[in-house]
PDB file of C-alpha atoms in Angstrom:
ATOM      1  CA  MET A   1      28.658  -8.901 -14.534  1.00  0.00           C
ATOM      2  CA  ALA A   2      25.388  -8.604 -12.614  1.00  0.00           C
ATOM      3  CA  LEU A   3      23.129  -5.299 -13.448  1.00  0.00           C
ATOM      4  CA  PHE A   4      21.878  -3.191 -10.132  1.00  0.00           C
ATOM      5  CA  ALA A   5      19.263  -0.530  -9.890  1.00  0.00           C
ATOM      6  CA  VAL A   6      19.713   1.960  -7.312  1.00  0.00           C
ATOM      7  CA  PRO A   7      17.397   3.926  -6.539  1.00  0.00           C
ATOM      8  CA  ILE A   8      18.235   7.086  -4.206  1.00  0.00           C
ATOM      9  CA  TYR A   9      16.182   7.941  -1.445  1.00  0.00           C
ATOM     10  CA  ALA A  10      16.340  11.982   0.467  1.00  0.00           C
ATOM     11  CA  SER A  11      14.118  14.133   2.155  1.00  0.00           C
ATOM     12  CA  ASP A  12      13.960  15.398  -1.403  1.00  0.00           C
ATOM     13  CA  SER A  13      15.538  15.781  -4.025  1.00  0.00           C
ATOM     14  CA  ALA A  14      18.532  18.539  -4.558  1.00  0.00           C
ATOM     15  CA  HIS A  15      17.951  18.835  -8.809  1.00  0.00           C
ATOM     16  CA  GLU A  16      15.338  21.992  -8.722  1.00  0.00           C
ATOM     17  CA  PRO A  17      14.670  23.308 -12.189  1.00  0.00           C
ATOM     18  CA  GLY A  18      17.730  25.578 -12.989  1.00  0.00           C
ATOM     19  CA  GLU A  19      20.067  24.061 -10.409  1.00  0.00           C
ATOM     20  CA  SER A  20      23.771  23.057 -11.203  1.00  0.00           C
ATOM     21  CA  ALA A  21      26.780  21.806  -9.475  1.00  0.00           C
ATOM     22  CA  GLU A  22      28.063  25.473 -10.329  1.00  0.00           C
ATOM     23  CA  THR A  23      25.292  26.852  -8.147  1.00  0.00           C
ATOM     24  CA  SER A  24      24.297  24.089  -5.821  1.00  0.00           C
ATOM     25  CA  GLU A  25      26.989  22.141  -2.809  1.00  0.00           C
ATOM     26  CA  ASN A  26      24.426  18.805  -3.166  1.00  0.00           C
ATOM     27  CA  ILE A  27      24.487  18.398  -6.610  1.00  0.00           C
ATOM     28  CA  ALA A  28      28.412  18.893  -7.050  1.00  0.00           C
ATOM     29  CA  GLU A  29      28.746  15.956  -4.647  1.00  0.00           C
ATOM     30  CA  CYS A  30      26.538  14.048  -6.706  1.00  0.00           C
ATOM     31  CA  ASP A  31      28.316  14.651  -9.747  1.00  0.00           C
ATOM     32  CA  GLU A  32      31.466  13.993  -7.913  1.00  0.00           C
ATOM     33  CA  HIS A  33      30.142  10.648  -7.032  1.00  0.00           C
ATOM     34  CA  ALA A  34      28.828   9.672 -10.665  1.00  0.00           C
ATOM     35  CA  ASP A  35      31.905  10.696 -11.825  1.00  0.00           C
ATOM     36  CA  GLU A  36      33.983   8.595  -9.224  1.00  0.00           C
ATOM     37  CA  LEU A  37      31.534   6.151 -10.676  1.00  0.00           C
ATOM     38  CA  LEU A  38      31.953   6.404 -14.374  1.00  0.00           C
ATOM     39  CA  SER A  39      35.483   6.191 -13.964  1.00  0.00           C
ATOM     40  CA  SER A  40      35.175   2.565 -12.435  1.00  0.00           C
ATOM     41  CA  ALA A  41      33.105   1.663 -15.503  1.00  0.00           C
ATOM     42  CA  ALA A  42      30.682   0.771 -12.981  1.00  0.00           C
ATOM     43  CA  MET A  43      27.689   3.214 -13.296  1.00  0.00           C
ATOM     44  CA  THR A  44      26.300   2.330 -16.754  1.00  0.00           C
ATOM     45  CA  ALA A  45      23.497   5.267 -16.301  1.00  0.00           C
ATOM     46  CA  ALA A  46      21.884   7.722 -14.251  1.00  0.00           C
ATOM     47  CA  TRP A  47      18.783   9.705 -13.690  1.00  0.00           C
ATOM     48  CA  ALA A  48      18.117  12.395 -11.026  1.00  0.00           C
ATOM     49  CA  PHE A  49      14.836  13.163 -10.519  1.00  0.00           C
ATOM     50  CA  THR A  50      12.872  16.726  -9.845  1.00  0.00           C
ATOM     51  CA  PRO A  51      11.562  17.552  -6.413  1.00  0.00           C
ATOM     52  CA  ARG A  52       8.346  15.383  -5.292  1.00  0.00           C
ATOM     53  CA  SER A  53       6.375  18.949  -5.714  1.00  0.00           C
ATOM     54  CA  MET A  54       6.747  18.595  -9.452  1.00  0.00           C
ATOM     55  CA  ALA A  55       5.496  14.309  -9.257  1.00  0.00           C
ATOM     56  CA  ARG A  56       2.208  13.346 -10.459  1.00  0.00           C
ATOM     57  CA  SER A  57       0.652  10.691  -9.437  1.00  0.00           C
ATOM     58  CA  VAL A  58      -1.617   8.452 -11.575  1.00  0.00           C
ATOM     59  CA  ARG A  59      -4.559   6.275 -10.112  1.00  0.00           C
ATOM     60  CA  ALA A  60      -7.832   4.727 -10.707  1.00  0.00           C
ATOM     61  CA  SER A  61      -9.364   7.461  -8.892  1.00  0.00           C
ATOM     62  CA  GLY A  62      -7.504   9.949 -11.186  1.00  0.00           C
ATOM     63  CA  VAL A  63      -4.035  11.916 -10.908  1.00  0.00           C
ATOM     64  CA  THR A  64      -2.828  13.932  -7.969  1.00  0.00           C
ATOM     65  CA  GLU A  65      -0.123  16.398  -7.178  1.00  0.00           C
ATOM     66  CA  GLY A  66       2.593  14.664  -5.377  1.00  0.00           C
ATOM     67  CA  PRO A  67       4.748  11.249  -5.136  1.00  0.00           C
ATOM     68  CA  PHE A  68       2.616   7.700  -5.525  1.00  0.00           C
ATOM     69  CA  ILE A  69       3.938   7.259  -1.378  1.00  0.00           C
ATOM     70  CA  ASP A  70       4.068   9.961   0.664  1.00  0.00           C
ATOM     71  CA  GLY A  71       6.430   9.492   3.700  1.00  0.00           C
ATOM     72  CA  ALA A  72       9.465  10.784   4.535  1.00  0.00           C
ATOM     73  CA  ASP A  73      11.893   9.978   1.768  1.00  0.00           C
ATOM     74  CA  ALA A  74      11.552  10.414  -1.263  1.00  0.00           C
ATOM     75  CA  VAL A  75      12.767   8.585  -4.609  1.00  0.00           C
ATOM     76  CA  ALA A  76      15.500  11.247  -5.633  1.00  0.00           C
ATOM     77  CA  GLY A  77      16.897   9.626  -8.472  1.00  0.00           C
ATOM     78  CA  VAL A  78      18.505   5.855  -9.689  1.00  0.00           C
ATOM     79  CA  TYR A  79      20.864   4.169 -11.388  1.00  0.00           C
ATOM     80  CA  LEU A  80      22.417   1.467 -12.742  1.00  0.00           C
ATOM     81  CA  LEU A  81      25.591  -0.679 -11.512  1.00  0.00           C
ATOM     82  CA  GLU A  82      27.732  -3.155 -13.446  1.00  0.00           C
ATOM     83  CA  ALA A  83      29.244  -5.099 -10.186  1.00  0.00           C
ATOM     84  CA  PRO A  84      30.424  -8.431  -9.862  1.00  0.00           C
ATOM     85  CA  ASP A  85      28.041  -9.412  -7.226  1.00  0.00           C
ATOM     86  CA  LEU A  86      25.567  -8.078  -4.990  1.00  0.00           C
ATOM     87  CA  ASP A  87      28.422  -7.283  -2.376  1.00  0.00           C
ATOM     88  CA  SER A  88      31.124  -5.367  -4.753  1.00  0.00           C
ATOM     89  CA  ALA A  89      27.378  -3.089  -5.670  1.00  0.00           C
ATOM     90  CA  ILE A  90      26.464  -2.701  -1.904  1.00  0.00           C
ATOM     91  CA  ALA A  91      30.512  -1.211  -1.422  1.00  0.00           C
ATOM     92  CA  SER A  92      29.797   0.927  -4.694  1.00  0.00           C
ATOM     93  CA  ALA A  93      26.397   2.686  -3.673  1.00  0.00           C
ATOM     94  CA  ALA A  94      27.506   3.153  -0.050  1.00  0.00           C
ATOM     95  CA  SER A  95      29.596   5.433  -1.466  1.00  0.00           C
ATOM     96  CA  ASN A  96      26.640   7.749  -2.416  1.00  0.00           C
ATOM     97  CA  PRO A  97      26.793  11.043  -0.682  1.00  0.00           C
ATOM     98  CA  VAL A  98      23.357  11.039  -0.076  1.00  0.00           C
ATOM     99  CA  VAL A  99      24.259   8.402   2.758  1.00  0.00           C
ATOM    100  CA  ARG A 100      26.179  10.765   4.437  1.00  0.00           C
ATOM    101  CA  GLN A 101      23.373  13.680   4.187  1.00  0.00           C
ATOM    102  CA  GLY A 102      20.942  11.367   5.973  1.00  0.00           C
ATOM    103  CA  GLY A 103      19.071   9.627   2.778  1.00  0.00           C
ATOM    104  CA  GLY A 104      20.071   5.761   1.434  1.00  0.00           C
ATOM    105  CA  VAL A 105      19.851   4.157  -1.363  1.00  0.00           C
ATOM    106  CA  GLU A 106      18.758   0.640  -2.183  1.00  0.00           C
ATOM    107  CA  ILE A 107      20.644  -2.001  -4.440  1.00  0.00           C
ATOM    108  CA  ARG A 108      18.305  -4.258  -6.152  1.00  0.00           C
ATOM    109  CA  PRO A 109      18.818  -6.780  -8.612  1.00  0.00           C
ATOM    110  CA  VAL A 110      18.260  -6.077 -12.282  1.00  0.00           C
ATOM    111  CA  HIS A 111      15.996  -9.289 -13.186  1.00  0.00           C
ATOM    112  CA  SER A 112      15.525  -8.108 -17.359  1.00  0.00           C
ATOM    113  CA  GLY A 113      14.532  -5.170 -19.039  1.00  0.00           C
ATOM    114  CA  GLY A 114      16.922  -2.186 -20.778  1.00  0.00           C
ATOM    115  CA  LEU A 115      16.442   0.408 -22.976  1.00  0.00           C
ATOM    116  CA  VAL A 116      13.800   0.724 -25.234  1.00  0.00           C
ATOM    117  CA  GLY A 117      14.916   1.732 -28.700  1.00  0.00           C
ATOM    118  CA  SER A 118      13.103   4.964 -30.542  1.00  0.00           C
ATOM    119  CA  ASP A 119      13.021   2.898 -33.996  1.00  0.00           C
ATOM    120  CA  LYS A 120      10.319   1.150 -33.147  1.00  0.00           C
ATOM    121  CA  GLY A 121       6.896   0.818 -34.114  1.00  0.00           C
TER     122      GLY A 121
END
């Protein structure tokens, strides 16, 4: 199985500190989608990011508030999918609720890497 990274793009992240599936319909939809992917053993990891206002960007000129690229959409999260091929990964990722909510996802084959263990160093 191949590994694919799926960055999630939206006008902003619904994952405000203190929000949960009990208090946010958007988070509840995202959690349901994650449960579906987990039940099919396709998703191997996932991270939801906080809103873009909480981001800090580092450049040679210093640290600024906000995302590195300020556009209509921001990266709201990312997850990893295992799929037999790109078409299968696209089919799984296309069911992400952010697509219906006006955002989108990107499907990118992973070349190399992995989790870094805490036993190093």
